[in-house]
């Protein structure tokens, strides 16, 4: 069905040099963008929504990836289902609203009607031989983890999602996101390739460009011990160590796991999870670090100062959770140079706007930060589009960027059946976890 | 000159299964769009204007198809001519206005001047060896049928247009469209492939989505006799039969042919023509079915209640004529997902706006209907663009859709020299009518 | 690295017939546009700025060609340098402003810092093995001629720029443009291929479409002697001869060279330079031909009436200089059908707006003319986009158009290693001047 991989693409994929940013075609070529859609976004688990967006049976969101559209809907049995948003009659898009609640899914065009499980329940004026059972909506894999909804568009989804869930649920579940409510959700379109969006997320080497966010971050990225920390950073590193020691006691007291787990480029569903202290008041993502929401996420963790849980998951999400709110990010490629970044702020279901939290104060720092990041991504895309661009070196503080790129290259190689030019340089064998992968040629 | 047909395109064209909507590439791929431009719109007869738009010598309209532009102009001998809108000097577009009146066609760039027959009459500052006769405008086939102007861009046009004219002129000519005037013309751009526009036109299975239009239609599509009509439709079917019987007497009294002729997929210039009764007052396309224009189209048919003549012609037109006005539709592909629909309302040349007709009342129902159809076409295009789309089944009321698709596939196969995968499934031999077709390989 | 030239492109390039406009693909095909970017604009000398735009050390302009961006900056030693506007770290665009002044070039993303010579002077948080000397900005060839800045993006630039400079500097240098100041600069985007912009510039056969400009032009293009001039032009031709004779004395008195040198299609850096008389007051590009700026460009030429120096240089510039101002034009392809035309008006550095010149009077005629030309180019592009377009004949007044097209075809043939279909038709051997050319196959 598919055309064979172009020889120059095969070569490019085989030859990628570690420790440097990718060659330009990966970021700017429409053909590589299609590879990303076909081999990454159509095969991996993707974070698409919070369960809090669809609390009741019949609640739905639609998620659009390029030309694909998926209905994520809560069924009567309270489980989450996902269906392709395409009528089985003549293909009309069924739901155009981004979110809503409905008893049945009715096609506007000729009134074909489906239930939340996707079964065709009505189709007017058909011959007696017409069998409704042949026209169930095409379903999509769906999986929830601690209140996060993931889908996979492949026929067979990567199976390691279960292992990942087992590891990360103990970190996430205590924060009760599944029972939270959406305080705000924003979409911005960045003028750059989705991988530049992810790379930008995966380092804080650029965080001098985020003066508002920087208030609550300890700017010690790239330094692992006092030995290597430059003198100017010694005070902040010390503050970081004290704060971490204090918080570790708190975390242990509540049985909250806090080991830094780094599996970003060693499995199909690559991820990283950690708990970190924060600077200033150390409570939340505000200008002074104090709470943004007076009502904490859960009564079971009655501590204002909990630091943050941060998780990064390949290919398209990251999150931060403080004591008072959760902050979810999902990334959707739109075009080689256009990427949607969706940010969702979650607070306790019973928190009241204007009483427990001021919406502007809750969202202010990350709305500013998102716009700054969008500017950085646009600059990177502009420069990389020049024929004069050469892949440049990652420094010590860009280790998560390298891990993302590494995961990306390995995933493409695995899914497209391309071996590394120098055997042994691949950092993982992802094949054993990977369902539905292309046969190696 | 042309690249050979891609093997996957050849296979897709050979394999099309009848009774279902087309596979997605036919609707969404830019390459198939180019096939449609090259093999359908550049080879078939296309409806482009009413003669009423260019009543006097020198009157012209320009018709743009993609990158093509054609001048349709009435010459001094009152016949209609068509020329490519391209200067023979350095190729400048000659006329940019959509319509107007002119004695000569003067290029704005260097003042080369042509007459209405396309002859170059002036070119300044040339050598003595310059021969104006070598630079006549390139002409386009043009044909009028009962006041409708058709052009064909091919070197050799399908010859069956004469047979079609002979059949349909007796239906159309009594309504005097050639002597009418344009009351209004609107252009809307639908966000879908042109074939979705045509398919949408070719069934009323979706007409519950047209509550305004539905007033004057009998919603019995898909049912051919009282035996199969469901109980809820029995009254309307009965009303339809009575109305048809009454009108048949009227039609016969005036010698108006009314046999339903269905040749949509059995000839190059496929068409369908019929006379039908209408509901409520039964006179015109208004909310209550009563006249929209007090002055009827012709004094020779002094009956308010005549039902409608409807004609569908492949690939790009349909029309309806009632006693008081004619309603012409032409369809122009702009891009894989953009289609121009032009609607023209014709009334008696002497009808006076504000006296004989209210323009809003005349156009209201179809302006609403056009917008509803545009929405349906956009939904269909969105859904079909998803990789999850599968061709779905046509029901009994979608027989004209199947005929359109069948004609389309057969035309492409004929023009591109591709045989059906299963010999014998093609419903017609169009080759004998088809001039200028590609050689079978 | 590059894909081999498509056979149909090779054939088209080999077959071009002289004396006619080019076949349509040269103007409208995206692939040919890419050839133009790769083989013309990435290999030839391009006019990009006036030195007057960057008078002081640290002054810069950025020049964007398609996806390329180049910083043209005056260094501390007062020479002009050019660097690719791409950070050597992760490729971010360094400068986004079109012009400005700066001590150092600092990347917004991660603060890598370069000096005006392109050396990396700062990169935070790197390993001890990091060598800044490996990450100098990639440089671009740059050359100034009498106040005009040219760059070349190729590894090896055409060497005949030195010969061209030697010929044209005696014409240009006396007018002191290097010491002038920018009175105004405008950018307009024409909706046509860049070659149509150039062709339009290279003839005045269309100048009846420029009634304002025509005031000061003698409309005798295409006629070389009184023998061939038509009667209606005899008076103007006579006026032209008298005016030229008078001016020749003036030019000789000041030692200003005035021989018409026509090397447009006989060398890689093809050019044409001449001095011409102007009509009416004959001093400047105003409606009545009188001065637009009371302060002349240089005290060394205290003559209001000097006629004009006009230079055309392949592929992307032309200029006119009168006694009171210089007028520079540069052309940048944006897309197959989009072209940037930048116009720069230069006056004496000490001329004061509102005192010595009225800005509107200075720019009025050419702002109108530019818009008229943009309309012509758009018409030409529209018409040529039609499949009905055929290359048409150049007349006697279009000799510079033919020279441009000839130069273009020969340059592509040379750079792409394609021989003319009929040996001996090529008007020049450009290979001996041409560095970095593709090997002939």
PDB file of N, CA and C in Angstrom, chain A residues 20-21 196 199-200 203 205-206 223 232 376 379-380 382-396 398 401, chain C residues 1 67-69 84-94 96 108-112 122-127 130 135 138:
ATOM      1  N   UNK A  20      23.749  15.888  18.789  1.00  0.00           N
ATOM      2  CA  UNK A  20      23.503  17.097  18.006  1.00  0.00           C
ATOM      3  C   UNK A  20      22.028  17.167  17.621  1.00  0.00           C
ATOM      4  N   UNK A  21      21.589  18.373  17.330  1.00  0.00           N
ATOM      5  CA  UNK A  21      20.219  18.545  16.825  1.00  0.00           C
ATOM      6  C   UNK A  21      20.097  17.820  15.485  1.00  0.00           C
ATOM      7  N   UNK A 196      10.377  20.617  17.596  1.00  0.00           N
ATOM      8  CA  UNK A 196      10.985  21.797  18.220  1.00  0.00           C
ATOM      9  C   UNK A 196      10.201  22.198  19.468  1.00  0.00           C
ATOM     10  N   UNK A 199      11.370  19.613  22.026  1.00  0.00           N
ATOM     11  CA  UNK A 199      12.757  19.872  22.432  1.00  0.00           C
ATOM     12  C   UNK A 199      12.826  21.089  23.350  1.00  0.00           C
ATOM     13  N   UNK A 200      12.053  22.091  23.005  1.00  0.00           N
ATOM     14  CA  UNK A 200      12.019  23.297  23.831  1.00  0.00           C
ATOM     15  C   UNK A 200      11.515  22.961  25.236  1.00  0.00           C
ATOM     16  N   UNK A 203      14.235  21.151  28.007  1.00  0.00           N
ATOM     17  CA  UNK A 203      15.419  21.758  28.619  1.00  0.00           C
ATOM     18  C   UNK A 203      15.047  23.108  29.201  1.00  0.00           C
ATOM     19  N   UNK A 205      17.722  25.247  29.616  1.00  0.00           N
ATOM     20  CA  UNK A 205      18.885  26.048  29.247  1.00  0.00           C
ATOM     21  C   UNK A 205      18.431  27.424  28.746  1.00  0.00           C
ATOM     22  N   UNK A 206      17.198  27.460  28.230  1.00  0.00           N
ATOM     23  CA  UNK A 206      16.664  28.725  27.686  1.00  0.00           C
ATOM     24  C   UNK A 206      15.853  29.485  28.738  1.00  0.00           C
ATOM     25  N   UNK A 223      23.823  20.741  36.117  1.00  0.00           N
ATOM     26  CA  UNK A 223      24.810  20.513  37.185  1.00  0.00           C
ATOM     27  C   UNK A 223      24.265  19.451  38.126  1.00  0.00           C
ATOM     28  N   UNK A 232      28.756  31.443  40.990  1.00  0.00           N
ATOM     29  CA  UNK A 232      27.570  32.311  41.015  1.00  0.00           C
ATOM     30  C   UNK A 232      26.303  31.535  41.349  1.00  0.00           C
ATOM     31  N   UNK A 376      10.274  31.167  20.902  1.00  0.00           N
ATOM     32  CA  UNK A 376      11.529  30.422  20.726  1.00  0.00           C
ATOM     33  C   UNK A 376      11.386  29.363  19.626  1.00  0.00           C
ATOM     34  N   UNK A 379      11.493  30.973  16.220  1.00  0.00           N
ATOM     35  CA  UNK A 379      12.861  31.355  15.837  1.00  0.00           C
ATOM     36  C   UNK A 379      13.658  30.136  15.387  1.00  0.00           C
ATOM     37  N   UNK A 380      13.522  29.050  16.150  1.00  0.00           N
ATOM     38  CA  UNK A 380      14.261  27.833  15.792  1.00  0.00           C
ATOM     39  C   UNK A 380      13.808  27.325  14.430  1.00  0.00           C
ATOM     40  N   UNK A 382      12.473  29.003  11.959  1.00  0.00           N
ATOM     41  CA  UNK A 382      12.943  29.916  10.899  1.00  0.00           C
ATOM     42  C   UNK A 382      14.401  29.654  10.544  1.00  0.00           C
ATOM     43  N   UNK A 383      15.235  29.546  11.595  1.00  0.00           N
ATOM     44  CA  UNK A 383      16.661  29.367  11.336  1.00  0.00           C
ATOM     45  C   UNK A 383      16.963  28.023  10.697  1.00  0.00           C
ATOM     46  N   UNK A 384      16.301  26.985  11.178  1.00  0.00           N
ATOM     47  CA  UNK A 384      16.558  25.634  10.667  1.00  0.00           C
ATOM     48  C   UNK A 384      16.103  25.505   9.229  1.00  0.00           C
ATOM     49  N   UNK A 385      15.147  26.329   8.825  1.00  0.00           N
ATOM     50  CA  UNK A 385      14.675  26.282   7.436  1.00  0.00           C
ATOM     51  C   UNK A 385      15.727  26.774   6.448  1.00  0.00           C
ATOM     52  N   UNK A 386      16.727  27.478   6.912  1.00  0.00           N
ATOM     53  CA  UNK A 386      17.768  27.974   6.014  1.00  0.00           C
ATOM     54  C   UNK A 386      18.679  26.837   5.570  1.00  0.00           C
ATOM     55  N   UNK A 387      19.060  26.822   4.297  1.00  0.00           N
ATOM     56  CA  UNK A 387      20.047  25.827   3.854  1.00  0.00           C
ATOM     57  C   UNK A 387      21.373  25.951   4.603  1.00  0.00           C
ATOM     58  N   UNK A 388      21.594  27.080   5.260  1.00  0.00           N
ATOM     59  CA  UNK A 388      22.858  27.265   5.979  1.00  0.00           C
ATOM     60  C   UNK A 388      22.873  26.565   7.337  1.00  0.00           C
ATOM     61  N   UNK A 389      21.734  26.088   7.794  1.00  0.00           N
ATOM     62  CA  UNK A 389      21.678  25.423   9.101  1.00  0.00           C
ATOM     63  C   UNK A 389      22.510  24.141   9.122  1.00  0.00           C
ATOM     64  N   UNK A 390      23.252  23.975  10.203  1.00  0.00           N
ATOM     65  CA  UNK A 390      23.959  22.715  10.475  1.00  0.00           C
ATOM     66  C   UNK A 390      23.540  22.253  11.865  1.00  0.00           C
ATOM     67  N   UNK A 391      23.330  20.947  12.063  1.00  0.00           N
ATOM     68  CA  UNK A 391      23.023  20.463  13.414  1.00  0.00           C
ATOM     69  C   UNK A 391      24.107  20.924  14.388  1.00  0.00           C
ATOM     70  N   UNK A 392      23.666  21.447  15.540  1.00  0.00           N
ATOM     71  CA  UNK A 392      24.622  21.952  16.528  1.00  0.00           C
ATOM     72  C   UNK A 392      24.643  21.069  17.766  1.00  0.00           C
ATOM     73  N   UNK A 393      25.612  21.334  18.649  1.00  0.00           N
ATOM     74  CA  UNK A 393      25.880  20.424  19.772  1.00  0.00           C
ATOM     75  C   UNK A 393      24.951  20.656  20.960  1.00  0.00           C
ATOM     76  N   UNK A 394      24.482  19.564  21.553  1.00  0.00           N
ATOM     77  CA  UNK A 394      23.762  19.662  22.816  1.00  0.00           C
ATOM     78  C   UNK A 394      24.767  19.784  23.959  1.00  0.00           C
ATOM     79  N   UNK A 395      24.465  20.671  24.900  1.00  0.00           N
ATOM     80  CA  UNK A 395      25.315  20.810  26.080  1.00  0.00           C
ATOM     81  C   UNK A 395      24.819  19.939  27.223  1.00  0.00           C
ATOM     82  N   UNK A 396      25.517  20.002  28.348  1.00  0.00           N
ATOM     83  CA  UNK A 396      25.185  19.133  29.495  1.00  0.00           C
ATOM     84  C   UNK A 396      23.755  19.342  30.003  1.00  0.00           C
ATOM     85  N   UNK A 398      21.162  19.754  28.252  1.00  0.00           N
ATOM     86  CA  UNK A 398      20.180  19.399  27.224  1.00  0.00           C
ATOM     87  C   UNK A 398      20.023  17.884  27.100  1.00  0.00           C
ATOM     88  N   UNK A 401      16.654  16.679  25.949  1.00  0.00           N
ATOM     89  CA  UNK A 401      16.459  16.934  24.515  1.00  0.00           C
ATOM     90  C   UNK A 401      17.061  15.771  23.723  1.00  0.00           C
TER      91      UNK A 401
ATOM     92  N   UNK C   1      23.769  14.261  -3.750  1.00  0.00           N
ATOM     93  CA  UNK C   1      22.879  14.979  -2.816  1.00  0.00           C
ATOM     94  C   UNK C   1      21.599  15.378  -3.538  1.00  0.00           C
ATOM     95  N   UNK C  67      13.783  30.713   2.284  1.00  0.00           N
ATOM     96  CA  UNK C  67      14.036  30.286   3.656  1.00  0.00           C
ATOM     97  C   UNK C  67      15.391  30.766   4.156  1.00  0.00           C
ATOM     98  N   UNK C  68      16.187  31.409   3.292  1.00  0.00           N
ATOM     99  CA  UNK C  68      17.482  31.904   3.726  1.00  0.00           C
ATOM    100  C   UNK C  68      17.355  33.283   4.366  1.00  0.00           C
ATOM    101  N   UNK C  69      18.239  33.547   5.290  1.00  0.00           N
ATOM    102  CA  UNK C  69      18.307  34.873   5.881  1.00  0.00           C
ATOM    103  C   UNK C  69      19.768  35.201   6.082  1.00  0.00           C
ATOM    104  N   UNK C  84      25.304  34.098   7.527  1.00  0.00           N
ATOM    105  CA  UNK C  84      23.998  33.453   7.610  1.00  0.00           C
ATOM    106  C   UNK C  84      23.398  33.733   8.983  1.00  0.00           C
ATOM    107  N   UNK C  85      22.128  34.026   8.981  1.00  0.00           N
ATOM    108  CA  UNK C  85      21.400  34.451  10.179  1.00  0.00           C
ATOM    109  C   UNK C  85      20.881  33.227  10.940  1.00  0.00           C
ATOM    110  N   UNK C  86      21.792  32.326  11.297  1.00  0.00           N
ATOM    111  CA  UNK C  86      21.435  31.029  11.869  1.00  0.00           C
ATOM    112  C   UNK C  86      22.405  30.719  13.001  1.00  0.00           C
ATOM    113  N   UNK C  87      21.891  30.526  14.194  1.00  0.00           N
ATOM    114  CA  UNK C  87      22.750  30.199  15.332  1.00  0.00           C
ATOM    115  C   UNK C  87      23.392  28.835  15.140  1.00  0.00           C
ATOM    116  N   UNK C  88      24.646  28.707  15.529  1.00  0.00           N
ATOM    117  CA  UNK C  88      25.357  27.445  15.366  1.00  0.00           C
ATOM    118  C   UNK C  88      25.015  26.437  16.453  1.00  0.00           C
ATOM    119  N   UNK C  89      24.213  26.820  17.438  1.00  0.00           N
ATOM    120  CA  UNK C  89      23.799  25.905  18.489  1.00  0.00           C
ATOM    121  C   UNK C  89      22.633  25.050  17.968  1.00  0.00           C
ATOM    122  N   UNK C  90      21.416  25.534  18.110  1.00  0.00           N
ATOM    123  CA  UNK C  90      20.292  24.733  17.621  1.00  0.00           C
ATOM    124  C   UNK C  90      19.537  25.424  16.495  1.00  0.00           C
ATOM    125  N   UNK C  91      20.242  26.327  15.808  1.00  0.00           N
ATOM    126  CA  UNK C  91      19.730  26.831  14.534  1.00  0.00           C
ATOM    127  C   UNK C  91      18.770  27.994  14.601  1.00  0.00           C
ATOM    128  N   UNK C  92      18.552  28.574  15.762  1.00  0.00           N
ATOM    129  CA  UNK C  92      17.575  29.664  15.839  1.00  0.00           C
ATOM    130  C   UNK C  92      17.993  30.834  14.956  1.00  0.00           C
ATOM    131  N   UNK C  93      17.014  31.517  14.379  1.00  0.00           N
ATOM    132  CA  UNK C  93      17.291  32.766  13.679  1.00  0.00           C
ATOM    133  C   UNK C  93      17.799  33.770  14.706  1.00  0.00           C
ATOM    134  N   UNK C  94      18.891  34.438  14.369  1.00  0.00           N
ATOM    135  CA  UNK C  94      19.542  35.320  15.333  1.00  0.00           C
ATOM    136  C   UNK C  94      18.885  36.694  15.391  1.00  0.00           C
ATOM    137  N   UNK C  96      15.790  39.133  13.963  1.00  0.00           N
ATOM    138  CA  UNK C  96      14.505  39.146  13.258  1.00  0.00           C
ATOM    139  C   UNK C  96      14.173  40.522  12.698  1.00  0.00           C
ATOM    140  N   UNK C 108      18.616  34.991  20.897  1.00  0.00           N
ATOM    141  CA  UNK C 108      17.577  35.141  21.908  1.00  0.00           C
ATOM    142  C   UNK C 108      17.333  33.841  22.672  1.00  0.00           C
ATOM    143  N   UNK C 109      17.601  32.703  22.014  1.00  0.00           N
ATOM    144  CA  UNK C 109      17.168  31.423  22.578  1.00  0.00           C
ATOM    145  C   UNK C 109      18.012  31.022  23.788  1.00  0.00           C
ATOM    146  N   UNK C 110      19.328  30.812  23.564  1.00  0.00           N
ATOM    147  CA  UNK C 110      20.173  30.365  24.673  1.00  0.00           C
ATOM    148  C   UNK C 110      21.371  31.287  24.901  1.00  0.00           C
ATOM    149  N   UNK C 111      21.275  32.509  24.370  1.00  0.00           N
ATOM    150  CA  UNK C 111      22.245  33.574  24.627  1.00  0.00           C
ATOM    151  C   UNK C 111      23.633  33.335  24.038  1.00  0.00           C
ATOM    152  N   UNK C 112      23.785  32.424  23.087  1.00  0.00           N
ATOM    153  CA  UNK C 112      25.073  32.361  22.400  1.00  0.00           C
ATOM    154  C   UNK C 112      25.317  33.713  21.731  1.00  0.00           C
ATOM    155  N   UNK C 122      30.664  33.815  23.306  1.00  0.00           N
ATOM    156  CA  UNK C 122      30.076  33.395  24.573  1.00  0.00           C
ATOM    157  C   UNK C 122      29.070  32.267  24.351  1.00  0.00           C
ATOM    158  N   UNK C 123      29.191  31.204  25.164  1.00  0.00           N
ATOM    159  CA  UNK C 123      28.191  30.120  25.183  1.00  0.00           C
ATOM    160  C   UNK C 123      28.215  29.539  26.589  1.00  0.00           C
ATOM    161  N   UNK C 124      27.147  29.736  27.313  1.00  0.00           N
ATOM    162  CA  UNK C 124      27.093  29.383  28.737  1.00  0.00           C
ATOM    163  C   UNK C 124      27.019  27.869  28.933  1.00  0.00           C
ATOM    164  N   UNK C 125      27.531  27.422  30.121  1.00  0.00           N
ATOM    165  CA  UNK C 125      27.281  26.065  30.622  1.00  0.00           C
ATOM    166  C   UNK C 125      27.670  24.970  29.644  1.00  0.00           C
ATOM    167  N   UNK C 126      28.885  25.031  29.143  1.00  0.00           N
ATOM    168  CA  UNK C 126      29.388  23.986  28.251  1.00  0.00           C
ATOM    169  C   UNK C 126      30.474  23.182  28.950  1.00  0.00           C
ATOM    170  N   UNK C 127      30.691  21.963  28.456  1.00  0.00           N
ATOM    171  CA  UNK C 127      31.792  21.163  28.982  1.00  0.00           C
ATOM    172  C   UNK C 127      33.127  21.849  28.701  1.00  0.00           C
ATOM    173  N   UNK C 130      34.455  22.016  25.091  1.00  0.00           N
ATOM    174  CA  UNK C 130      33.753  22.808  24.079  1.00  0.00           C
ATOM    175  C   UNK C 130      34.678  23.863  23.471  1.00  0.00           C
ATOM    176  N   UNK C 135      32.455  27.110  16.115  1.00  0.00           N
ATOM    177  CA  UNK C 135      31.064  27.515  15.898  1.00  0.00           C
ATOM    178  C   UNK C 135      30.930  28.983  15.462  1.00  0.00           C
ATOM    179  N   UNK C 138      28.380  31.023   9.746  1.00  0.00           N
ATOM    180  CA  UNK C 138      28.746  30.724   8.365  1.00  0.00           C
ATOM    181  C   UNK C 138      28.674  32.020   7.551  1.00  0.00           C
TER     182      UNK C 138
END
